[in-house]
Amino acid sequence: MRPARALIDLEALRHNYRIAREVTGAKALAVIKADAYGHGAVRCAQALEAEADGFAVACIEEALELRAAGIKAPVLLLEGIFEADELALVVEHDFWTVVHSLWQLEAIEQATLSKPITVWLKLDSGMHRVGLHPKDYPAAYQRLLASGKVAKIVLMSHFARADELHAQSSTEQVAVFEAARQGLAAEVSLRNSPAVLGWPQIHSDWVRPGIMLYGATPFEEANAVADRLQPVMTLESKVISVRELPAGEPVGYGAKFVTDKPMRIGVVAMGYADGYPRQAPTGTPVLVAGKRSRILGRVSMDMLCIDLTDVPEADLGSTVELWGKNILASEVAQWADTIPYQIFCNLRRVPRLYSEG
């Protein structure tokens, strides 16, 4: 079999969840949307269910997958319903749902529900993506209560720039949220991963750890709490060919790299069809035979080339770590001018192998 694979450390996942609980003292919904950021939603939910306060997914399809796998914990639909008839499934499967638009509120008011549901009422506090306008927020809360169809309301919003630790916008968004919720008696949820890790002064009864669960930092700078996270995914493959090239020889498509001295080149079974970022340039780090090295030339669909010149012990069959516990996903993402969220979510074709540490 092709040697490319993703090793998923479920104990590291639990470790990172516990950090979210420890540093906030809050209840925590583990965000496992987008197939747990490429880590496998069902297996991650199974690993966390004994201690997680619940899970958060993007849409009802993702939530139904969890219920079909036997997950009984609360599951929040972060984008809420897309059609009014989805409310029947929300009731049937005991999902929690975000209400971020007036039409969703109206759908609940008009629905015939066999039992009341839990709603997370979302305010647009300044990100301007989804969420109710502050002027509509108190009335929406009162309408939900008056409908008789809601068992509990959690008040929520989402930060646009919490990963920028010196930006003022998060503080400004909190002020908008606090003004809009005056007089509304309910728990609140504001803190996502960067706010959990870097904004301890922000109150949140519920937190929503996402990228931090998978051991990647959302910050470009050092952060004491983020430094305690453990990478969950190790993406690895093997050297499948070795070349000895003289100076002046091109490597890979487009001759984006030309040897400047006699070099030893390894070809690795890994490419952009596996989700490795095509834009990763020469110099992007890898670990081969236990030593750091670098990518050379352009990443192709199924293969990429690495420098073995200073790793004489590396040869055909040597293991290569593309990211993981030694080569951090955040470092690869910086080289590729992207973010760890994207490189995790782009993973495909590579089998996932799960372990308990």
mmCIF file of C-alpha atoms in Angstrom:
data_model
loop_
_atom_site.group_PDB
_atom_site.id
_atom_site.type_symbol
_atom_site.label_atom_id
_atom_site.label_comp_id
_atom_site.label_asym_id
_atom_site.label_seq_id
_atom_site.Cartn_x
_atom_site.Cartn_y
_atom_site.Cartn_z
ATOM 1 C CA MET A 1 0.000 0.000 0.000
ATOM 2 C CA ARG A 2 1.034 3.603 -0.562
ATOM 3 C CA PRO A 3 2.835 4.649 2.621
ATOM 4 C CA ALA A 4 1.148 8.036 3.151
ATOM 5 C CA ARG A 5 -0.944 8.063 6.335
ATOM 6 C CA ALA A 6 -2.209 10.307 9.121
ATOM 7 C CA LEU A 7 -1.617 9.103 12.674
ATOM 8 C CA ILE A 8 -4.242 10.469 15.094
ATOM 9 C CA ASP A 9 -3.332 10.554 18.802
ATOM 10 C CA LEU A 10 -6.626 10.487 20.702
ATOM 11 C CA GLU A 11 -4.998 10.969 24.099
ATOM 12 C CA ALA A 12 -3.462 14.219 22.811
ATOM 13 C CA LEU A 13 -6.965 15.270 21.732
ATOM 14 C CA ARG A 14 -8.283 14.688 25.261
ATOM 15 C CA HIS A 15 -5.272 16.504 26.726
ATOM 16 C CA ASN A 16 -6.049 19.589 24.643
ATOM 17 C CA TYR A 17 -9.746 19.506 25.556
ATOM 18 C CA ARG A 18 -8.816 19.381 29.231
ATOM 19 C CA ILE A 19 -6.649 22.481 28.807
ATOM 20 C CA ALA A 20 -9.687 24.371 27.480
ATOM 21 C CA ARG A 21 -11.670 23.353 30.547
ATOM 22 C CA GLU A 22 -8.792 24.024 32.954
ATOM 23 C CA VAL A 23 -7.856 27.537 31.845
ATOM 24 C CA THR A 24 -11.444 28.793 31.568
ATOM 25 C CA GLY A 25 -13.335 26.928 34.284
ATOM 26 C CA ALA A 26 -16.210 26.897 31.786
ATOM 27 C CA LYS A 27 -18.255 24.253 30.048
ATOM 28 C CA ALA A 28 -16.754 23.401 26.662
ATOM 29 C CA LEU A 29 -18.292 22.325 23.372
ATOM 30 C CA ALA A 30 -15.682 20.459 21.349
ATOM 31 C CA VAL A 31 -15.872 21.836 17.816
ATOM 32 C CA ILE A 32 -15.683 18.872 15.434
ATOM 33 C CA LYS A 33 -17.144 20.390 12.288
ATOM 34 C CA ALA A 34 -15.516 19.667 8.899
ATOM 35 C CA ASP A 35 -14.892 16.062 9.960
ATOM 36 C CA ALA A 36 -13.092 17.285 13.086
ATOM 37 C CA TYR A 37 -10.846 19.522 10.992
ATOM 38 C CA GLY A 38 -9.781 16.501 8.977
ATOM 39 C CA HIS A 39 -9.145 14.283 12.015
ATOM 40 C CA GLY A 40 -12.347 12.202 11.768
ATOM 41 C CA ALA A 41 -15.441 13.502 13.566
ATOM 42 C CA VAL A 42 -16.853 10.180 14.730
ATOM 43 C CA ARG A 43 -13.643 8.840 16.218
ATOM 44 C CA CYS A 44 -12.845 12.185 17.841
ATOM 45 C CA ALA A 45 -16.339 12.414 19.330
ATOM 46 C CA GLN A 46 -16.075 8.859 20.648
ATOM 47 C CA ALA A 47 -12.727 9.704 22.240
ATOM 48 C CA LEU A 48 -14.127 12.815 23.950
ATOM 49 C CA GLU A 49 -17.698 11.813 24.775
ATOM 50 C CA ALA A 50 -16.986 10.597 28.306
ATOM 51 C CA GLU A 51 -15.819 14.046 29.382
ATOM 52 C CA ALA A 52 -17.013 16.602 26.812
ATOM 53 C CA ASP A 53 -19.962 18.848 27.668
ATOM 54 C CA GLY A 54 -21.081 18.524 24.073
ATOM 55 C CA PHE A 55 -20.019 18.985 20.477
ATOM 56 C CA ALA A 56 -20.418 21.641 17.815
ATOM 57 C CA VAL A 57 -20.777 21.032 14.082
ATOM 58 C CA ALA A 58 -21.569 23.229 11.118
ATOM 59 C CA CYS A 59 -24.769 21.630 9.890
ATOM 60 C CA ILE A 60 -27.367 18.959 10.455
ATOM 61 C CA GLU A 61 -25.654 16.449 8.119
ATOM 62 C CA GLU A 62 -22.617 16.453 10.392
ATOM 63 C CA ALA A 63 -24.813 16.146 13.468
ATOM 64 C CA LEU A 64 -26.741 13.198 12.053
ATOM 65 C CA GLU A 65 -23.479 11.382 11.381
ATOM 66 C CA LEU A 66 -22.657 11.603 15.089
ATOM 67 C CA ARG A 67 -26.058 10.325 16.179
ATOM 68 C CA ALA A 68 -25.828 7.439 13.683
ATOM 69 C CA ALA A 69 -22.519 6.488 15.309
ATOM 70 C CA GLY A 70 -24.164 6.372 18.743
ATOM 71 C CA ILE A 71 -23.031 9.749 20.097
ATOM 72 C CA LYS A 72 -25.631 10.849 22.653
ATOM 73 C CA ALA A 73 -24.014 14.046 23.962
ATOM 74 C CA PRO A 74 -25.479 17.458 23.071
ATOM 75 C CA VAL A 75 -24.652 18.579 19.514
ATOM 76 C CA LEU A 76 -24.927 22.238 18.515
ATOM 77 C CA LEU A 77 -25.620 23.256 14.891
ATOM 78 C CA LEU A 78 -23.369 26.295 14.510
ATOM 79 C CA GLU A 79 -25.072 27.509 11.337
ATOM 80 C CA GLY A 80 -28.504 26.558 12.610
ATOM 81 C CA ILE A 81 -31.161 25.210 10.286
ATOM 82 C CA PHE A 82 -31.142 25.895 6.534
ATOM 83 C CA GLU A 83 -34.790 24.941 5.969
ATOM 84 C CA ALA A 84 -37.727 25.117 8.375
ATOM 85 C CA ASP A 85 -38.467 21.405 8.052
ATOM 86 C CA GLU A 86 -35.091 20.612 9.655
ATOM 87 C CA LEU A 87 -36.652 21.569 12.982
ATOM 88 C CA ALA A 88 -38.324 18.156 13.078
ATOM 89 C CA LEU A 89 -34.877 16.552 13.030
ATOM 90 C CA VAL A 90 -33.631 18.979 15.672
ATOM 91 C CA VAL A 91 -36.415 17.763 17.971
ATOM 92 C CA GLU A 92 -36.091 14.097 17.055
ATOM 93 C CA HIS A 93 -32.353 13.950 17.714
ATOM 94 C CA ASP A 94 -32.153 16.462 20.582
ATOM 95 C CA PHE A 95 -29.873 18.831 18.711
ATOM 96 C CA TRP A 96 -29.194 22.346 19.907
ATOM 97 C CA THR A 97 -29.439 24.992 17.218
ATOM 98 C CA VAL A 98 -28.032 28.445 16.654
ATOM 99 C CA VAL A 99 -30.478 31.159 15.636
ATOM 100 C CA HIS A 100 -28.588 33.849 13.741
ATOM 101 C CA SER A 101 -31.307 35.189 11.441
ATOM 102 C CA LEU A 102 -34.844 36.455 11.919
ATOM 103 C CA TRP A 103 -36.211 33.868 9.473
ATOM 104 C CA GLN A 104 -34.911 31.082 11.730
ATOM 105 C CA LEU A 105 -36.660 32.689 14.683
ATOM 106 C CA GLU A 106 -39.884 32.932 12.671
ATOM 107 C CA ALA A 107 -39.567 29.278 11.642
ATOM 108 C CA ILE A 108 -39.456 28.251 15.300
ATOM 109 C CA GLU A 109 -42.455 30.440 16.125
ATOM 110 C CA GLN A 110 -44.480 28.885 13.306
ATOM 111 C CA ALA A 111 -43.389 25.273 13.817
ATOM 112 C CA THR A 112 -45.342 22.577 15.598
ATOM 113 C CA LEU A 113 -42.793 20.968 17.893
ATOM 114 C CA SER A 114 -43.383 17.943 20.101
ATOM 115 C CA LYS A 115 -41.061 19.361 22.754
ATOM 116 C CA PRO A 116 -39.149 22.597 23.330
ATOM 117 C CA ILE A 117 -35.617 22.960 21.980
ATOM 118 C CA THR A 118 -32.374 24.591 23.113
ATOM 119 C CA VAL A 119 -31.394 27.692 21.136
ATOM 120 C CA TRP A 120 -28.086 29.538 21.019
ATOM 121 C CA LEU A 121 -29.022 33.076 20.021
ATOM 122 C CA LYS A 122 -26.227 34.650 18.001
ATOM 123 C CA LEU A 123 -25.444 38.358 17.984
ATOM 124 C CA ASP A 124 -23.495 40.084 15.250
ATOM 125 C CA SER A 125 -21.193 42.044 17.540
ATOM 126 C CA GLY A 126 -18.941 43.268 14.745
ATOM 127 C CA MET A 127 -17.758 40.397 12.569
ATOM 128 C CA HIS A 128 -20.644 41.040 10.120
ATOM 129 C CA ARG A 129 -20.906 37.484 8.891
ATOM 130 C CA VAL A 130 -24.015 36.049 10.563
ATOM 131 C CA GLY A 131 -25.885 37.071 13.681
ATOM 132 C CA LEU A 132 -28.750 39.302 14.692
ATOM 133 C CA HIS A 133 -28.318 43.064 14.689
ATOM 134 C CA PRO A 134 -27.924 44.444 18.233
ATOM 135 C CA LYS A 135 -31.173 46.406 17.918
ATOM 136 C CA ASP A 136 -33.072 43.173 17.187
ATOM 137 C CA TYR A 137 -31.378 41.036 19.822
ATOM 138 C CA PRO A 138 -33.425 41.724 22.989
ATOM 139 C CA ALA A 139 -36.715 41.377 21.119
ATOM 140 C CA ALA A 140 -35.575 38.106 19.535
ATOM 141 C CA TYR A 141 -34.791 36.747 22.992
ATOM 142 C CA GLN A 142 -38.231 37.736 24.257
ATOM 143 C CA ARG A 143 -39.939 36.252 21.196
ATOM 144 C CA LEU A 144 -38.197 32.917 21.736
ATOM 145 C CA LEU A 145 -39.328 32.851 25.356
ATOM 146 C CA ALA A 146 -42.863 33.829 24.409
ATOM 147 C CA SER A 147 -43.081 31.132 21.734
ATOM 148 C CA GLY A 148 -43.251 28.381 24.346
ATOM 149 C CA LYS A 149 -41.067 26.284 22.035
ATOM 150 C CA VAL A 150 -37.692 26.942 23.616
ATOM 151 C CA ALA A 151 -36.445 25.178 26.750
ATOM 152 C CA LYS A 152 -33.198 27.138 27.122
ATOM 153 C CA ILE A 153 -31.415 30.043 25.474
ATOM 154 C CA VAL A 154 -27.649 30.602 25.419
ATOM 155 C CA LEU A 155 -26.451 34.014 24.241
ATOM 156 C CA MET A 156 -23.490 33.897 21.876
ATOM 157 C CA SER A 157 -21.297 35.837 19.502
ATOM 158 C CA HIS A 158 -18.090 35.202 17.557
ATOM 159 C CA PHE A 159 -14.821 37.134 17.411
ATOM 160 C CA ALA A 160 -13.320 38.298 14.145
ATOM 161 C CA ARG A 161 -9.778 38.985 15.363
ATOM 162 C CA ALA A 162 -9.201 37.119 18.626
ATOM 163 C CA ASP A 163 -6.070 35.575 17.078
ATOM 164 C CA GLU A 164 -4.572 39.085 17.080
ATOM 165 C CA LEU A 165 -3.674 39.480 20.726
ATOM 166 C CA HIS A 166 -3.044 43.214 20.549
ATOM 167 C CA ALA A 167 -6.083 44.176 18.481
ATOM 168 C CA GLN A 168 -8.821 46.165 20.194
ATOM 169 C CA SER A 169 -11.675 44.714 18.166
ATOM 170 C CA SER A 170 -12.324 41.803 20.543
ATOM 171 C CA THR A 171 -12.758 44.196 23.459
ATOM 172 C CA GLU A 172 -15.039 46.321 21.290
ATOM 173 C CA GLN A 173 -17.109 43.276 20.328
ATOM 174 C CA VAL A 174 -17.501 42.324 23.997
ATOM 175 C CA ALA A 175 -18.814 45.831 24.711
ATOM 176 C CA VAL A 176 -21.393 45.516 21.918
ATOM 177 C CA PHE A 177 -22.429 42.096 23.229
ATOM 178 C CA GLU A 178 -22.753 43.295 26.826
ATOM 179 C CA ALA A 179 -24.889 46.253 25.777
ATOM 180 C CA ALA A 180 -27.191 44.071 23.664
ATOM 181 C CA ARG A 181 -27.729 41.473 26.391
ATOM 182 C CA GLN A 182 -28.563 43.864 29.209
ATOM 183 C CA GLY A 183 -31.486 42.447 31.178
ATOM 184 C CA LEU A 184 -31.410 39.067 29.437
ATOM 185 C CA ALA A 185 -31.035 36.217 31.927
ATOM 186 C CA ALA A 186 -29.059 33.481 30.195
ATOM 187 C CA GLU A 187 -25.670 31.825 29.966
ATOM 188 C CA VAL A 188 -23.231 33.270 27.429
ATOM 189 C CA SER A 189 -20.735 31.813 24.975
ATOM 190 C CA LEU A 190 -18.075 34.041 23.445
ATOM 191 C CA ARG A 191 -14.705 32.334 23.520
ATOM 192 C CA ASN A 192 -13.403 30.308 20.594
ATOM 193 C CA SER A 193 -9.895 28.777 20.561
ATOM 194 C CA PRO A 194 -7.897 32.031 20.334
ATOM 195 C CA ALA A 195 -10.083 33.610 23.012
ATOM 196 C CA VAL A 196 -9.666 30.537 25.249
ATOM 197 C CA LEU A 197 -5.903 30.689 24.855
ATOM 198 C CA GLY A 198 -5.256 34.406 24.789
ATOM 199 C CA TRP A 199 -8.161 36.374 26.283
ATOM 200 C CA PRO A 200 -8.658 35.153 29.876
ATOM 201 C CA GLN A 201 -10.408 38.374 30.894
ATOM 202 C CA ILE A 202 -13.447 37.658 28.707
ATOM 203 C CA HIS A 203 -16.271 35.956 30.599
ATOM 204 C CA SER A 204 -17.873 32.953 28.914
ATOM 205 C CA ASP A 205 -20.040 30.289 30.579
ATOM 206 C CA TRP A 206 -19.506 28.092 27.535
ATOM 207 C CA VAL A 207 -16.347 27.983 25.419
ATOM 208 C CA ARG A 208 -15.974 26.553 21.934
ATOM 209 C CA PRO A 209 -12.461 25.101 21.450
ATOM 210 C CA GLY A 210 -11.769 24.195 17.844
ATOM 211 C CA ILE A 211 -8.273 24.397 16.364
ATOM 212 C CA MET A 212 -6.701 24.082 19.813
ATOM 213 C CA LEU A 213 -8.262 20.634 20.227
ATOM 214 C CA TYR A 214 -6.051 19.418 17.428
ATOM 215 C CA GLY A 215 -2.888 20.830 18.945
ATOM 216 C CA ALA A 216 -2.294 23.787 16.635
ATOM 217 C CA THR A 217 -1.902 27.379 17.716
ATOM 218 C CA PRO A 218 -4.071 30.077 16.132
ATOM 219 C CA PHE A 219 -1.391 32.681 16.832
ATOM 220 C CA GLU A 220 1.639 33.827 14.877
ATOM 221 C CA GLU A 221 3.398 34.675 18.150
ATOM 222 C CA ALA A 222 4.288 32.607 21.206
ATOM 223 C CA ASN A 223 1.553 31.965 23.766
ATOM 224 C CA ALA A 224 2.107 30.201 27.085
ATOM 225 C CA VAL A 225 -1.117 28.194 26.991
ATOM 226 C CA ALA A 226 -0.825 27.296 23.306
ATOM 227 C CA ASP A 227 2.668 25.995 24.002
ATOM 228 C CA ARG A 228 1.080 23.300 26.212
ATOM 229 C CA LEU A 229 -0.997 21.862 23.381
ATOM 230 C CA GLN A 230 -0.054 18.494 21.919
ATOM 231 C CA PRO A 231 -0.280 17.889 18.152
ATOM 232 C CA VAL A 232 -2.950 15.291 17.435
ATOM 233 C CA MET A 233 -2.182 14.507 13.795
ATOM 234 C CA THR A 234 1.130 13.303 12.406
ATOM 235 C CA LEU A 235 1.110 13.234 8.611
ATOM 236 C CA GLU A 236 3.826 10.932 7.358
ATOM 237 C CA SER A 237 4.975 8.977 4.334
ATOM 238 C CA LYS A 238 8.163 7.360 3.056
ATOM 239 C CA VAL A 239 10.975 7.979 0.602
ATOM 240 C CA ILE A 240 10.132 6.006 -2.553
ATOM 241 C CA SER A 241 13.074 7.041 -4.749
ATOM 242 C CA VAL A 242 16.549 8.540 -4.318
ATOM 243 C CA ARG A 243 18.477 10.568 -6.902
ATOM 244 C CA GLU A 244 22.109 11.762 -6.961
ATOM 245 C CA LEU A 245 22.260 14.957 -9.000
ATOM 246 C CA PRO A 246 25.178 17.178 -9.998
ATOM 247 C CA ALA A 247 25.078 20.965 -9.733
ATOM 248 C CA GLY A 248 22.842 22.767 -12.214
ATOM 249 C CA GLU A 249 20.047 20.162 -12.460
ATOM 250 C CA PRO A 250 16.329 21.100 -12.161
ATOM 251 C CA VAL A 251 14.064 19.285 -9.692
ATOM 252 C CA GLY A 252 10.339 18.824 -10.294
ATOM 253 C CA TYR A 253 7.780 20.693 -12.379
ATOM 254 C CA GLY A 254 8.715 24.083 -13.748
ATOM 255 C CA ALA A 255 12.376 23.865 -12.651
ATOM 256 C CA LYS A 256 11.479 25.899 -9.576
ATOM 257 C CA PHE A 257 14.559 24.511 -7.863
ATOM 258 C CA VAL A 258 17.961 23.960 -9.492
ATOM 259 C CA THR A 259 20.773 22.250 -7.614
ATOM 260 C CA ASP A 260 23.608 24.620 -6.727
ATOM 261 C CA LYS A 261 25.958 21.773 -5.806
ATOM 262 C CA PRO A 262 25.961 17.973 -6.032
ATOM 263 C CA MET A 263 22.868 16.917 -4.098
ATOM 264 C CA ARG A 264 21.025 13.839 -2.957
ATOM 265 C CA ILE A 265 17.279 14.071 -3.561
ATOM 266 C CA GLY A 266 14.532 11.950 -2.023
ATOM 267 C CA VAL A 267 11.088 11.539 -3.600
ATOM 268 C CA VAL A 268 8.230 11.197 -1.083
ATOM 269 C CA ALA A 269 4.778 9.687 -1.686
ATOM 270 C CA MET A 270 2.859 12.820 -0.719
ATOM 271 C CA GLY A 271 1.297 15.569 -2.802
ATOM 272 C CA TYR A 272 -1.501 18.054 -3.123
ATOM 273 C CA ALA A 273 -3.997 15.273 -3.915
ATOM 274 C CA ASP A 274 -3.380 14.158 -0.319
ATOM 275 C CA GLY A 275 -4.008 17.679 0.929
ATOM 276 C CA TYR A 276 -0.400 18.775 1.288
ATOM 277 C CA PRO A 277 -0.315 22.458 0.249
ATOM 278 C CA ARG A 278 0.865 22.882 -3.324
ATOM 279 C CA GLN A 279 2.081 26.383 -2.540
ATOM 280 C CA ALA A 280 4.615 25.110 0.025
ATOM 281 C CA PRO A 281 7.929 26.456 -1.328
ATOM 282 C CA THR A 282 11.479 25.178 -1.301
ATOM 283 C CA GLY A 283 12.643 25.283 2.311
ATOM 284 C CA THR A 284 9.405 24.102 3.899
ATOM 285 C CA PRO A 285 10.575 21.789 6.710
ATOM 286 C CA VAL A 286 10.164 18.032 6.922
ATOM 287 C CA LEU A 287 11.614 15.402 9.239
ATOM 288 C CA VAL A 288 13.355 12.466 7.546
ATOM 289 C CA ALA A 289 15.101 9.625 9.363
ATOM 290 C CA GLY A 290 14.652 11.696 12.550
ATOM 291 C CA LYS A 291 16.400 14.823 11.201
ATOM 292 C CA ARG A 292 15.011 18.112 9.920
ATOM 293 C CA SER A 293 15.357 18.746 6.229
ATOM 294 C CA ARG A 294 13.427 20.655 3.558
ATOM 295 C CA ILE A 295 11.221 20.386 0.504
ATOM 296 C CA LEU A 296 12.819 21.135 -2.860
ATOM 297 C CA GLY A 297 10.913 22.473 -5.851
ATOM 298 C CA ARG A 298 7.220 22.350 -6.593
ATOM 299 C CA VAL A 299 4.821 19.992 -4.819
ATOM 300 C CA SER A 300 3.088 17.786 -7.397
ATOM 301 C CA MET A 301 -0.150 15.811 -7.203
ATOM 302 C CA ASP A 302 1.231 12.600 -5.694
ATOM 303 C CA MET A 303 4.869 13.315 -4.894
ATOM 304 C CA LEU A 304 7.246 15.903 -3.541
ATOM 305 C CA CYS A 305 11.033 16.085 -3.342
ATOM 306 C CA ILE A 306 13.171 16.601 -0.261
ATOM 307 C CA ASP A 307 16.832 17.270 0.400
ATOM 308 C CA LEU A 308 18.786 14.224 1.633
ATOM 309 C CA THR A 309 22.228 15.744 1.077
ATOM 310 C CA ASP A 310 22.958 16.209 4.779
ATOM 311 C CA VAL A 311 20.987 13.172 5.955
ATOM 312 C CA PRO A 312 23.198 10.285 4.780
ATOM 313 C CA GLU A 313 21.286 7.772 6.920
ATOM 314 C CA ALA A 314 18.082 8.486 4.965
ATOM 315 C CA ASP A 315 17.426 6.126 2.085
ATOM 316 C CA LEU A 316 14.709 4.271 0.241
ATOM 317 C CA GLY A 317 11.921 3.513 2.732
ATOM 318 C CA SER A 318 12.901 6.164 5.288
ATOM 319 C CA THR A 319 9.955 7.684 7.147
ATOM 320 C CA VAL A 320 9.181 11.342 6.458
ATOM 321 C CA GLU A 321 7.078 13.489 8.823
ATOM 322 C CA LEU A 322 5.314 16.254 6.905
ATOM 323 C CA TRP A 323 3.768 17.709 10.045
ATOM 324 C CA GLY A 324 3.110 16.415 13.534
ATOM 325 C CA LYS A 325 4.895 16.316 16.852
ATOM 326 C CA ASN A 326 8.280 17.409 15.438
ATOM 327 C CA ILE A 327 7.308 19.558 12.463
ATOM 328 C CA LEU A 328 4.377 21.653 13.683
ATOM 329 C CA ALA A 329 1.445 22.173 11.333
ATOM 330 C CA SER A 330 1.535 25.878 12.155
ATOM 331 C CA GLU A 331 5.127 26.077 10.880
ATOM 332 C CA VAL A 332 4.235 24.350 7.623
ATOM 333 C CA ALA A 333 1.219 26.640 7.273
ATOM 334 C CA GLN A 334 3.386 29.738 7.661
ATOM 335 C CA TRP A 335 5.754 28.530 4.959
ATOM 336 C CA ALA A 336 2.797 27.823 2.671
ATOM 337 C CA ASP A 337 1.155 31.199 3.402
ATOM 338 C CA THR A 338 -1.939 29.602 4.883
ATOM 339 C CA ILE A 339 -3.253 28.521 8.306
ATOM 340 C CA PRO A 340 -3.248 25.146 10.095
ATOM 341 C CA TYR A 341 -7.055 25.075 9.909
ATOM 342 C CA GLN A 342 -6.853 24.803 6.120
ATOM 343 C CA ILE A 343 -4.099 22.231 5.853
ATOM 344 C CA PHE A 344 -5.941 19.950 8.311
ATOM 345 C CA CYS A 345 -9.279 20.376 6.544
ATOM 346 C CA ASN A 346 -7.719 19.748 3.130
ATOM 347 C CA LEU A 347 -6.493 16.287 4.121
ATOM 348 C CA ARG A 348 -7.915 13.587 1.849
ATOM 349 C CA ARG A 349 -7.066 10.223 0.333
ATOM 350 C CA VAL A 350 -4.717 9.524 3.255
ATOM 351 C CA PRO A 351 -5.887 6.761 5.625
ATOM 352 C CA ARG A 352 -6.225 7.783 9.277
ATOM 353 C CA LEU A 353 -4.797 5.446 11.907
ATOM 354 C CA TYR A 354 -5.932 6.050 15.499
ATOM 355 C CA SER A 355 -4.005 5.415 18.683
ATOM 356 C CA GLU A 356 -4.304 6.201 22.393
ATOM 357 C CA GLY A 357 -0.947 7.948 22.637
#
